[in-house]
């Protein structure tokens, strides 16, 4: 619902009718009752329980022509928080969530944005012009309770850093670092707080992004970026310098991208951080990838492989030679799958070597090398060196060019088991892509054991998800995609006395109100059969190869995803988000 729509409404009931939340009869009932009893429309809607609390607040915002703010999905500014004392926020039930220093604009959320007396008081208290938005009363109470207590550290340190902004912050941080950075340094505490939250929230990446008015801090959690903080622009240089010092990068070099890494530990766990800086229009952007030291390599079943797909993959990796390729876009979990496979094949009886960009997991018993283009160590040059290292199993992080593809194929033909990745949409697209790279068809069919396609999607939170019957308008979609598999699942559920249900996400504190917690992969595993080999030699299209693979029993990623929806593991929205191409 767009709370800032241009249409002017005469009553709250009219908004509810326009949004399809009540019918014409109910609208008339609200109006007549208001005339008879003198109750407000809001009181009547609540008494009749016509809509949810959220729908009512959003409709009210639209009627009053003010913005509606979902505080659970809004990044907050520690600087804004520091402008309104906790006691004031509690007493007047207001949330300062954003601040624009140039115009001295303070954005606050209230349950009643038309309370001009409160707005005027906050303007005098903060010395800023206040723009009031509407939010749920329970979200306001939760925000005040949690942010003022939990985020007290970063709020006070941002204030201290701003007080010291006239000093040369970069120089000060550097000098302190030489003598051991003080734990009390404001900028050091801001960086520590940002990283602490990343570990607690299970984030894989932290993005520190300069904007025109502020600095946005976002976290990639379960594959989705979520805003958390809005820092003042004045602390950007100091924060970036602090991270650069930790990562052993050049502080004074701001014109070119830099890469580095450092180690960070808190009470919960130790992490390695891979740091990348990028010059942008408004300053240097920093992205930090978190690699947890204590992280164990998951087994294939935990990743989401099962049934025939798991059996076909296990058969392929237990062969003494050949090549197995995992495909999918960036961030689809290909490397994790390869590590899980290496964990199976790596024993004291075999020599396993890898070339990666970068090394993400440290694996016992595996010789791991990292790409270093400046030193001349590429995927192709490493592959040549591997052959002189008496290897049994080789893992090449990615096949990027013709030279690497040919070397990997030749290694597989000469008695080695090779694993690698390729950027294609699905498993059936791998053979045509390799042929396009110049690999000879007869060499490809002689060496290729199996192709795995995958995507990663979010699991529903077990604590707050609900099971609902499949809506009638979606039942046909499931039947069309799954075909005979739908009937098999339906039959199995009937025997167990269960209906056909799908999960509905709601959101709780444990999953940060997202409804999702953790991730799982969906797979398609295509072993190279005799008929598929023939199609490859004939240079058939990816569509023809996929059709043959499905006739031989391969489940596509979309089918695997739909089956996992029916099992209550994920939602149809997640499957369509990652597997609709």
Coordinates of C-alpha atoms in Angstrom, one line a residue:
X1 CA 0.0 0.0 0.0
X2 CA 1.4 3.4 -0.9
X3 CA 0.8 5.7 2.0
X4 CA 1.8 8.8 0.0
X5 CA -0.7 8.4 -2.8
X6 CA -2.1 11.6 -4.3
X7 CA -5.8 10.7 -4.0
X8 CA -7.6 12.6 -1.2
X9 CA -9.9 10.4 0.9
X10 CA -12.9 11.8 2.9
X11 CA -12.9 9.0 5.4
X12 CA -10.9 6.0 6.7
X13 CA -13.7 3.7 5.6
X14 CA -13.3 5.0 2.0
X15 CA -9.6 4.0 2.2
X16 CA -10.4 0.5 3.4
X17 CA -13.0 0.1 0.6
X18 CA -10.5 1.4 -2.0
X19 CA -7.8 -1.1 -0.8
X20 CA -10.3 -4.0 -1.0
X21 CA -10.1 -4.6 2.8
X22 CA -13.9 -4.1 3.3
X23 CA -16.8 -4.3 1.0
X24 CA -19.5 -1.6 0.3
X25 CA -21.8 -3.1 3.0
X26 CA -19.2 -2.9 5.7
X27 CA -18.2 0.7 4.7
X28 CA -21.9 1.7 5.1
X29 CA -22.0 0.0 8.4
X30 CA -19.0 1.9 9.7
X31 CA -20.5 5.2 8.6
X32 CA -23.9 4.6 10.1
X33 CA -22.4 3.4 13.4
X34 CA -20.2 6.5 13.6
X35 CA -23.3 8.7 13.1
X36 CA -25.3 6.8 15.8
X37 CA -22.7 6.3 18.5
X38 CA -20.2 9.1 17.9
X39 CA -17.3 6.6 17.9
X40 CA -14.4 7.2 15.7
X41 CA -14.0 5.1 12.5
X42 CA -10.8 3.6 13.9
X43 CA -12.6 2.5 17.1
X44 CA -15.4 0.9 15.0
X45 CA -13.0 -0.9 12.7
X46 CA -11.1 -2.3 15.8
X47 CA -14.4 -3.3 17.5
X48 CA -15.7 -5.1 14.5
X49 CA -12.2 -6.7 13.8
X50 CA -12.5 -6.0 10.1
X51 CA -8.8 -5.7 9.3
X52 CA -5.4 -6.5 10.9
X53 CA -3.6 -3.9 13.0
X54 CA -1.0 -3.5 10.2
X55 CA -3.7 -3.0 7.5
X56 CA -5.5 -0.4 9.8
X57 CA -2.3 1.6 10.5
X58 CA -1.4 1.6 6.7
X59 CA -4.9 2.7 5.8
X60 CA -4.8 5.4 8.5
X61 CA -1.5 6.7 7.1
X62 CA -3.0 6.9 3.6
X63 CA -6.1 8.7 4.9
X64 CA -3.9 11.2 6.8
X65 CA -1.5 11.6 3.8
X66 CA 1.6 10.8 5.8
X67 CA 4.3 8.2 5.2
X68 CA 4.1 4.7 6.7
X69 CA 7.4 3.3 8.0
X70 CA 8.0 -0.4 8.8
X71 CA 10.6 -0.1 11.5
X72 CA 11.5 -3.7 11.4
X73 CA 12.8 -3.2 7.8
X74 CA 14.2 0.3 8.1
X75 CA 17.9 1.0 8.8
X76 CA 18.4 3.4 11.7
X77 CA 20.8 6.3 12.1
X78 CA 22.8 6.2 15.4
X79 CA 23.2 10.0 14.9
X80 CA 19.4 10.4 14.9
X81 CA 19.1 8.3 18.0
X82 CA 21.6 10.5 19.8
X83 CA 19.5 13.6 19.1
X84 CA 16.5 12.4 21.1
X85 CA 17.1 11.2 24.7
X86 CA 15.8 7.7 25.6
X87 CA 13.5 9.2 28.3
X88 CA 11.9 11.5 25.7
X89 CA 11.4 8.6 23.2
X90 CA 9.8 6.5 25.9
X91 CA 7.5 9.2 27.2
X92 CA 6.2 10.5 23.9
X93 CA 6.4 7.1 22.0
X94 CA 8.6 8.4 19.2
X95 CA 11.4 6.8 17.2
X96 CA 14.1 9.0 15.6
X97 CA 15.3 6.7 12.8
X98 CA 17.0 9.0 10.2
X99 CA 18.9 12.3 10.1
X100 CA 19.9 14.6 7.2
X101 CA 22.6 16.9 8.5
X102 CA 22.7 19.4 5.6
X103 CA 19.0 20.3 6.0
X104 CA 19.0 19.4 9.7
X105 CA 16.0 17.1 9.1
X106 CA 15.1 14.6 11.7
X107 CA 12.8 11.7 10.7
X108 CA 10.7 10.3 13.5
X109 CA 8.0 7.5 13.6
X110 CA 4.9 8.0 15.7
X111 CA 1.6 6.3 16.2
X112 CA 0.0 9.7 15.7
X113 CA 2.0 12.0 13.4
X114 CA -0.6 14.7 13.7
X115 CA 0.4 15.3 17.4
X116 CA 1.8 18.7 16.6
X117 CA 2.6 19.4 20.3
X118 CA 4.9 16.5 20.5
X119 CA 6.5 17.3 17.1
X120 CA 7.1 20.9 18.3
X121 CA 8.7 19.7 21.6
X122 CA 11.1 17.3 19.7
X123 CA 12.1 20.1 17.3
X124 CA 13.0 22.3 20.3
X125 CA 14.8 19.4 22.0
X126 CA 16.8 18.3 19.0
X127 CA 17.3 21.7 17.3
X128 CA 16.1 20.1 14.0
X129 CA 13.1 20.2 11.7
X130 CA 11.0 17.1 12.4
X131 CA 9.3 15.0 9.6
X132 CA 6.8 12.6 11.3
X133 CA 5.8 9.3 9.8
X134 CA 3.4 6.6 11.1
X135 CA 4.3 3.2 12.4
X136 CA 2.8 0.4 14.4
X137 CA 2.7 1.2 18.2
X138 CA 4.2 -2.2 19.1
X139 CA 7.1 -1.6 16.6
X140 CA 7.7 1.8 18.2
X141 CA 7.8 0.4 21.7
X142 CA 10.1 -2.5 20.5
X143 CA 12.4 -0.1 18.7
X144 CA 12.8 2.3 21.7
X145 CA 13.4 -0.7 24.1
X146 CA 15.9 -2.5 21.8
X147 CA 17.8 0.3 20.0
X148 CA 18.5 2.5 22.9
X149 CA 19.8 -0.4 25.0
X150 CA 21.4 -2.8 22.4
X151 CA 22.8 -0.1 20.2
X152 CA 24.0 2.3 22.9
X153 CA 27.6 1.5 22.0
X154 CA 27.6 2.6 18.4
X155 CA 25.3 5.6 19.1
X156 CA 27.7 7.0 21.7
X157 CA 30.8 6.3 19.7
X158 CA 29.3 8.0 16.6
X159 CA 28.6 11.0 18.8
X160 CA 32.2 11.0 20.1
X161 CA 33.6 10.5 16.6
X162 CA 31.6 13.5 15.4
X163 CA 32.8 15.6 18.3
X164 CA 36.4 14.8 17.2
X165 CA 35.8 15.3 13.5
X166 CA 37.7 18.6 13.4
X167 CA 40.9 16.6 14.2
X168 CA 42.7 14.6 11.6
X169 CA 40.9 11.4 12.1
X170 CA 43.0 9.3 9.7
X171 CA 46.2 10.4 11.3
X172 CA 44.9 9.9 14.8
X173 CA 43.8 6.3 14.1
X174 CA 47.1 5.5 12.5
X175 CA 49.1 6.8 15.4
X176 CA 47.0 4.8 17.9
X177 CA 47.4 1.7 15.8
X178 CA 51.2 2.0 16.0
X179 CA 51.0 1.9 19.8
X180 CA 48.2 -0.7 19.8
X181 CA 44.8 0.8 19.0
X182 CA 42.9 1.8 22.1
X183 CA 39.8 -0.1 22.8
X184 CA 38.1 3.2 23.7
X185 CA 38.8 4.8 20.3
X186 CA 35.4 5.8 18.9
X187 CA 36.1 4.7 15.4
X188 CA 37.6 1.4 16.5
X189 CA 34.4 0.8 18.5
X190 CA 32.2 1.7 15.6
X191 CA 34.0 -0.9 13.4
X192 CA 33.9 -3.5 16.2
X193 CA 30.1 -3.0 16.7
X194 CA 29.5 -3.3 12.9
X195 CA 31.5 -6.6 12.9
X196 CA 29.9 -7.9 16.1
X197 CA 26.5 -7.6 14.6
X198 CA 27.6 -9.3 11.4
X199 CA 28.7 -12.4 13.5
X200 CA 25.5 -12.4 15.6
X201 CA 23.3 -12.0 12.6
X202 CA 25.1 -14.9 10.6
X203 CA 26.0 -12.4 7.8
X204 CA 28.2 -13.5 5.0
X205 CA 29.1 -10.0 3.8
X206 CA 29.2 -6.5 5.2
X207 CA 28.7 -3.5 2.9
X208 CA 29.8 0.0 4.0
X209 CA 28.4 2.3 1.3
X210 CA 28.9 6.1 1.1
X211 CA 25.7 8.0 0.0
X212 CA 25.2 11.7 -0.7
X213 CA 23.7 12.3 2.8
X214 CA 25.0 9.4 4.9
X215 CA 26.9 6.1 5.0
X216 CA 24.7 3.0 4.6
X217 CA 25.7 -0.2 6.4
X218 CA 24.1 -3.4 4.9
X219 CA 24.5 -7.1 5.8
X220 CA 24.0 -10.0 3.5
X221 CA 22.0 -12.5 5.6
X222 CA 20.9 -15.8 4.1
X223 CA 21.7 -14.3 0.6
X224 CA 19.6 -11.1 1.0
X225 CA 21.0 -7.7 1.7
X226 CA 19.4 -6.0 4.8
X227 CA 20.0 -2.4 5.9
X228 CA 21.0 -2.0 9.5
X229 CA 22.8 1.4 10.2
X230 CA 22.9 4.9 8.6
X231 CA 26.1 6.5 9.7
X232 CA 26.9 10.2 9.3
X233 CA 29.2 11.0 6.3
X234 CA 31.7 12.7 8.6
X235 CA 32.8 9.4 10.0
X236 CA 33.3 7.7 6.6
X237 CA 37.0 8.4 6.2
X238 CA 37.9 7.4 9.7
X239 CA 35.9 4.1 9.5
X240 CA 37.5 3.2 6.1
X241 CA 41.0 4.1 7.4
X242 CA 40.4 1.9 10.4
X243 CA 39.5 -1.1 8.2
X244 CA 42.4 -0.4 5.9
X245 CA 44.8 -0.4 8.8
X246 CA 43.4 -3.7 10.0
X247 CA 43.6 -5.2 6.5
X248 CA 47.1 -3.8 5.9
X249 CA 46.1 -1.6 3.0
X250 CA 47.4 1.8 1.9
X251 CA 45.4 4.5 3.7
X252 CA 46.4 7.3 1.4
X253 CA 45.5 5.4 -1.8
X254 CA 41.9 6.2 -2.5
X255 CA 41.9 6.2 -6.4
X256 CA 42.2 2.5 -7.1
X257 CA 40.5 -0.6 -5.6
X258 CA 42.4 -2.5 -3.0
X259 CA 42.1 -6.0 -1.5
X260 CA 43.3 -7.3 1.9
X261 CA 42.2 -9.4 4.8
X262 CA 42.4 -9.4 8.6
X263 CA 41.3 -11.5 11.6
X264 CA 38.5 -10.5 14.0
X265 CA 37.3 -12.3 17.2
X266 CA 34.5 -11.6 19.6
X267 CA 33.0 -13.6 22.4
X268 CA 31.1 -15.9 20.0
X269 CA 33.6 -16.9 17.4
X270 CA 36.7 -16.1 15.3
X271 CA 36.4 -14.9 11.7
X272 CA 38.7 -14.1 8.8
X273 CA 37.6 -11.1 6.8
X274 CA 38.4 -10.6 3.2
X275 CA 38.3 -6.8 2.5
X276 CA 37.7 -5.1 -0.8
X277 CA 37.6 -1.3 -1.3
X278 CA 36.2 0.5 -4.3
X279 CA 36.4 4.3 -5.1
X280 CA 32.9 5.6 -5.8
X281 CA 31.4 9.0 -6.5
X282 CA 30.8 9.8 -2.8
X283 CA 33.9 8.1 -1.3
X284 CA 35.3 4.6 -0.9
X285 CA 33.0 1.7 -0.6
X286 CA 34.1 -1.3 1.6
X287 CA 32.8 -4.8 1.3
X288 CA 34.0 -7.4 3.8
X289 CA 33.4 -11.1 3.3
X290 CA 33.2 -13.1 6.6
X291 CA 34.9 -16.5 6.6
X292 CA 34.2 -18.3 9.9
X293 CA 37.2 -20.3 11.2
X294 CA 35.1 -22.7 13.1
X295 CA 32.8 -23.4 10.2
X296 CA 32.7 -27.1 9.3
X297 CA 32.2 -28.4 5.8
X298 CA 28.6 -29.5 5.5
X299 CA 27.7 -33.0 4.2
X300 CA 25.8 -33.2 0.9
X301 CA 22.5 -34.2 2.5
X302 CA 22.6 -31.1 4.7
X303 CA 23.1 -29.0 1.6
X304 CA 19.8 -30.3 0.1
X305 CA 20.9 -33.3 -2.1
X306 CA 18.8 -36.4 -1.8
X307 CA 17.3 -39.4 -3.6
X308 CA 18.4 -40.1 -7.2
X309 CA 20.3 -36.8 -7.5
X310 CA 22.5 -37.7 -4.6
X311 CA 23.1 -41.3 -5.8
X312 CA 24.0 -40.1 -9.3
X313 CA 26.5 -37.6 -7.9
X314 CA 28.0 -40.1 -5.5
X315 CA 28.5 -42.6 -8.4
X316 CA 30.3 -39.9 -10.4
X317 CA 32.7 -38.8 -7.7
X318 CA 33.6 -42.4 -6.8
X319 CA 34.9 -43.1 -10.3
X320 CA 38.8 -42.9 -10.5
X321 CA 38.9 -40.3 -13.3
X322 CA 36.8 -37.9 -15.2
X323 CA 35.5 -34.4 -14.6
X324 CA 32.5 -33.2 -12.5
X325 CA 31.3 -29.7 -13.1
X326 CA 29.0 -27.7 -10.7
X327 CA 27.3 -24.7 -12.4
X328 CA 25.2 -21.7 -11.4
X329 CA 25.6 -17.9 -11.0
X330 CA 27.8 -16.2 -8.5
X331 CA 26.6 -16.8 -4.9
X332 CA 24.7 -20.0 -5.7
X333 CA 26.8 -22.2 -3.4
X334 CA 29.0 -24.0 -6.0
X335 CA 32.2 -23.8 -4.0
X336 CA 30.5 -25.1 -0.8
X337 CA 29.2 -28.1 -2.8
X338 CA 32.7 -28.7 -4.1
X339 CA 34.2 -28.6 -0.6
X340 CA 31.6 -31.1 0.6
X341 CA 32.6 -33.4 -2.3
X342 CA 36.3 -33.0 -1.5
X343 CA 35.6 -33.9 2.1
X344 CA 34.3 -37.2 0.8
X345 CA 37.1 -38.1 -1.6
X346 CA 40.0 -36.7 0.5
X347 CA 41.5 -39.7 2.4
X348 CA 45.1 -40.6 3.4
X349 CA 45.3 -42.7 0.3
X350 CA 44.9 -39.9 -2.3
X351 CA 46.7 -36.7 -3.1
X352 CA 44.2 -33.8 -3.4
X353 CA 45.3 -30.4 -4.7
X354 CA 43.1 -27.3 -5.4
X355 CA 43.5 -23.9 -7.0
X356 CA 41.0 -21.4 -5.8
X357 CA 40.2 -17.7 -6.0
X358 CA 40.2 -17.2 -3.0
X359 CA 40.6 -20.2 -0.6
X360 CA 37.4 -20.0 1.5
X361 CA 37.7 -23.1 3.7
X362 CA 40.9 -24.5 5.1
X363 CA 40.7 -28.3 4.6
X364 CA 42.8 -30.9 6.4
X365 CA 44.7 -33.2 4.1
X366 CA 44.2 -31.0 1.0
X367 CA 46.9 -28.9 -0.6
X368 CA 45.2 -25.6 -1.4
X369 CA 46.7 -22.9 -3.6
X370 CA 45.3 -19.4 -4.2
X371 CA 45.2 -17.6 -7.6
X372 CA 47.8 -14.7 -7.7
X373 CA 47.6 -13.2 -11.2
X374 CA 50.4 -10.6 -10.5
X375 CA 52.8 -13.5 -9.6
X376 CA 51.6 -15.5 -12.7
X377 CA 49.6 -18.1 -10.8
X378 CA 46.4 -18.5 -12.7
X379 CA 44.0 -21.5 -12.9
X380 CA 45.7 -22.6 -16.1
X381 CA 49.3 -22.3 -14.9
X382 CA 48.3 -24.0 -11.6
X383 CA 46.8 -26.9 -13.5
X384 CA 50.0 -27.5 -15.4
X385 CA 52.0 -27.5 -12.1
X386 CA 49.5 -29.9 -10.5
X387 CA 50.3 -32.6 -13.1
X388 CA 53.9 -32.6 -11.8
X389 CA 52.6 -33.0 -8.2
X390 CA 51.4 -36.6 -8.6
X391 CA 47.8 -35.7 -7.9
X392 CA 44.8 -38.1 -7.7
X393 CA 42.1 -35.4 -7.3
X394 CA 42.2 -31.8 -8.6
X395 CA 39.8 -29.0 -7.9
X396 CA 39.9 -25.9 -10.2
X397 CA 37.9 -23.0 -8.7
X398 CA 36.4 -22.0 -12.1
X399 CA 36.7 -22.7 -15.8
X400 CA 37.0 -19.2 -17.2
X401 CA 38.7 -19.7 -20.6
X402 CA 39.6 -22.1 -23.3
X403 CA 43.0 -22.9 -21.9
X404 CA 41.7 -23.9 -18.5
X405 CA 38.9 -25.9 -20.1
X406 CA 41.3 -27.9 -22.3
X407 CA 43.8 -28.5 -19.5
X408 CA 41.0 -29.7 -17.1
X409 CA 39.6 -32.1 -19.8
X410 CA 43.1 -33.4 -20.6
X411 CA 43.8 -34.0 -16.9
X412 CA 40.5 -35.9 -16.6
X413 CA 41.4 -38.0 -19.7
X414 CA 44.8 -38.9 -18.2
X415 CA 43.5 -40.7 -15.2
X416 CA 42.7 -37.8 -12.7
X417 CA 39.5 -36.9 -11.0
X418 CA 38.8 -33.2 -11.7
X419 CA 36.2 -30.9 -10.1
X420 CA 35.4 -27.4 -11.3
X421 CA 32.7 -24.8 -11.7
X422 CA 31.2 -23.0 -14.6
X423 CA 28.8 -20.0 -14.9
X424 CA 25.7 -21.4 -16.8
X425 CA 22.0 -21.2 -15.9
X426 CA 21.5 -24.9 -15.7
X427 CA 23.2 -28.3 -16.0
X428 CA 22.2 -28.8 -19.7
X429 CA 23.9 -25.5 -20.6
X430 CA 27.4 -26.8 -19.6
X431 CA 28.2 -29.1 -22.6
X432 CA 27.3 -26.4 -25.2
X433 CA 29.3 -23.8 -23.3
X434 CA 32.4 -26.0 -23.2
X435 CA 32.0 -26.7 -26.9
X436 CA 31.8 -22.9 -27.5
X437 CA 35.1 -22.6 -25.7
X438 CA 36.7 -24.8 -28.3
X439 CA 36.7 -28.2 -26.5
X440 CA 36.4 -31.1 -29.0
X441 CA 33.1 -33.0 -28.6
X442 CA 34.8 -36.4 -28.6
X443 CA 37.1 -35.3 -25.8
X444 CA 34.3 -33.9 -23.8
X445 CA 32.1 -37.0 -23.8
X446 CA 35.1 -39.1 -22.9
X447 CA 35.9 -37.1 -19.8
X448 CA 32.6 -35.6 -18.5
X449 CA 31.1 -37.7 -15.7
X450 CA 28.4 -35.5 -14.4
X451 CA 27.1 -31.9 -14.3
X452 CA 25.4 -30.4 -11.2
X453 CA 23.2 -27.3 -11.4
X454 CA 22.2 -25.5 -8.2
X455 CA 20.8 -22.4 -6.6
X456 CA 20.6 -21.4 -2.9
X457 CA 17.4 -20.2 -1.3
X458 CA 16.3 -19.4 2.2
X459 CA 14.7 -21.9 4.7
X460 CA 11.6 -20.9 6.5
X461 CA 12.0 -20.2 10.2
X462 CA 10.8 -23.3 12.1
X463 CA 9.8 -21.1 15.1
X464 CA 7.2 -18.9 13.4
X465 CA 6.3 -20.5 10.0
X466 CA 2.7 -21.9 9.6
X467 CA 1.4 -24.6 7.4
X468 CA -1.5 -23.7 5.2
X469 CA -3.4 -25.7 2.6
X470 CA -2.3 -25.1 -1.0
X471 CA -4.4 -22.3 -2.4
X472 CA -6.6 -23.5 -5.4
X473 CA -5.0 -21.0 -7.7
X474 CA -1.5 -22.4 -7.0
X475 CA -2.4 -26.1 -7.1
X476 CA -2.4 -26.3 -10.9
X477 CA 1.1 -24.6 -10.9
X478 CA 2.5 -27.3 -8.6
X479 CA 0.9 -30.1 -10.7
X480 CA 2.2 -28.6 -14.0
X481 CA 5.8 -28.3 -12.6
X482 CA 6.0 -31.6 -10.7
X483 CA 3.9 -33.8 -12.9
X484 CA 3.8 -37.4 -11.6
X485 CA 5.9 -36.3 -8.5
X486 CA 2.9 -34.3 -7.2
X487 CA 0.7 -37.4 -7.2
X488 CA 3.4 -39.4 -5.4
X489 CA 3.7 -36.8 -2.7
X490 CA -0.1 -36.5 -2.4
X491 CA -0.4 -40.3 -2.1
X492 CA 2.4 -40.4 0.6
X493 CA 0.7 -37.6 2.6
X494 CA -2.7 -39.4 2.4
X495 CA -1.1 -42.6 3.9
X496 CA 0.3 -40.5 6.7
X497 CA -3.0 -38.8 7.3
X498 CA -1.7 -35.4 6.1
X499 CA -3.0 -32.9 3.6
X500 CA -1.1 -31.0 0.9
X501 CA 0.3 -27.9 2.6
X502 CA 2.8 -25.2 2.0
X503 CA 4.6 -22.9 4.6
X504 CA 3.5 -19.4 5.3
X505 CA 6.1 -17.1 6.8
X506 CA 5.3 -14.6 9.5
X507 CA 8.4 -13.4 11.3
X508 CA 9.8 -13.5 14.9
X509 CA 12.7 -12.2 16.9
X510 CA 14.8 -15.3 16.2
X511 CA 14.7 -14.7 12.4
X512 CA 14.8 -10.9 12.7
X513 CA 11.2 -10.7 11.5
X514 CA 12.0 -12.0 8.1
X515 CA 10.3 -15.4 8.4
X516 CA 13.5 -17.1 7.1
X517 CA 16.4 -18.7 9.0
X518 CA 19.3 -20.5 7.3
X519 CA 19.7 -21.6 3.7
X520 CA 19.3 -24.7 1.6
X521 CA 20.2 -25.5 -2.0
X522 CA 18.0 -26.9 -4.8
X523 CA 19.8 -29.1 -7.3
X524 CA 19.7 -30.9 -10.7
X525 CA 22.2 -33.6 -11.3
X526 CA 22.8 -34.7 -14.9
X527 CA 25.0 -37.8 -15.3
X528 CA 26.4 -38.1 -18.9
X529 CA 24.6 -41.1 -20.3
X530 CA 25.1 -42.7 -23.7
X531 CA 22.2 -40.8 -25.2
X532 CA 23.3 -37.5 -23.8
X533 CA 26.9 -38.2 -25.1
X534 CA 25.4 -38.7 -28.5
X535 CA 23.6 -35.4 -28.3
X536 CA 26.8 -33.6 -27.2
X537 CA 28.7 -35.1 -30.2
X538 CA 25.9 -33.9 -32.5
X539 CA 26.2 -30.4 -30.8
X540 CA 22.6 -30.4 -29.8
X541 CA 21.0 -27.5 -28.0
X542 CA 20.8 -27.2 -24.2
X543 CA 17.0 -27.7 -24.5
X544 CA 17.4 -31.0 -26.3
X545 CA 20.0 -32.2 -23.7
X546 CA 17.7 -31.2 -20.8
X547 CA 14.7 -33.0 -22.4
X548 CA 16.7 -36.2 -22.7
X549 CA 18.0 -35.9 -19.1
X550 CA 14.5 -35.4 -17.8
X551 CA 13.3 -38.5 -19.7
X552 CA 16.1 -40.4 -17.9
X553 CA 14.8 -39.2 -14.5
X554 CA 16.6 -36.0 -13.8
X555 CA 14.7 -33.5 -11.6
X556 CA 15.2 -29.9 -12.6
X557 CA 16.1 -27.3 -9.9
X558 CA 12.6 -25.9 -10.2
X559 CA 11.0 -29.3 -9.6
X560 CA 13.4 -29.9 -6.6
X561 CA 12.4 -26.5 -5.2
X562 CA 8.7 -27.1 -5.6
X563 CA 9.1 -30.5 -3.8
X564 CA 10.9 -28.7 -1.0
X565 CA 8.0 -26.3 -0.7
X566 CA 5.6 -29.2 -0.3
X567 CA 7.9 -30.5 2.4
X568 CA 7.7 -27.2 4.3
X569 CA 11.4 -26.4 3.9
X570 CA 11.0 -23.2 1.9
X571 CA 8.4 -21.0 0.1
X572 CA 7.2 -20.8 -3.5
X573 CA 8.3 -17.1 -3.5
X574 CA 11.9 -18.2 -2.8
X575 CA 11.9 -20.9 -5.5
X576 CA 10.6 -18.4 -8.1
X577 CA 13.1 -15.8 -6.9
X578 CA 16.1 -18.0 -7.7
X579 CA 15.0 -20.6 -10.2
X580 CA 12.7 -18.6 -12.6
X581 CA 14.9 -17.9 -15.6

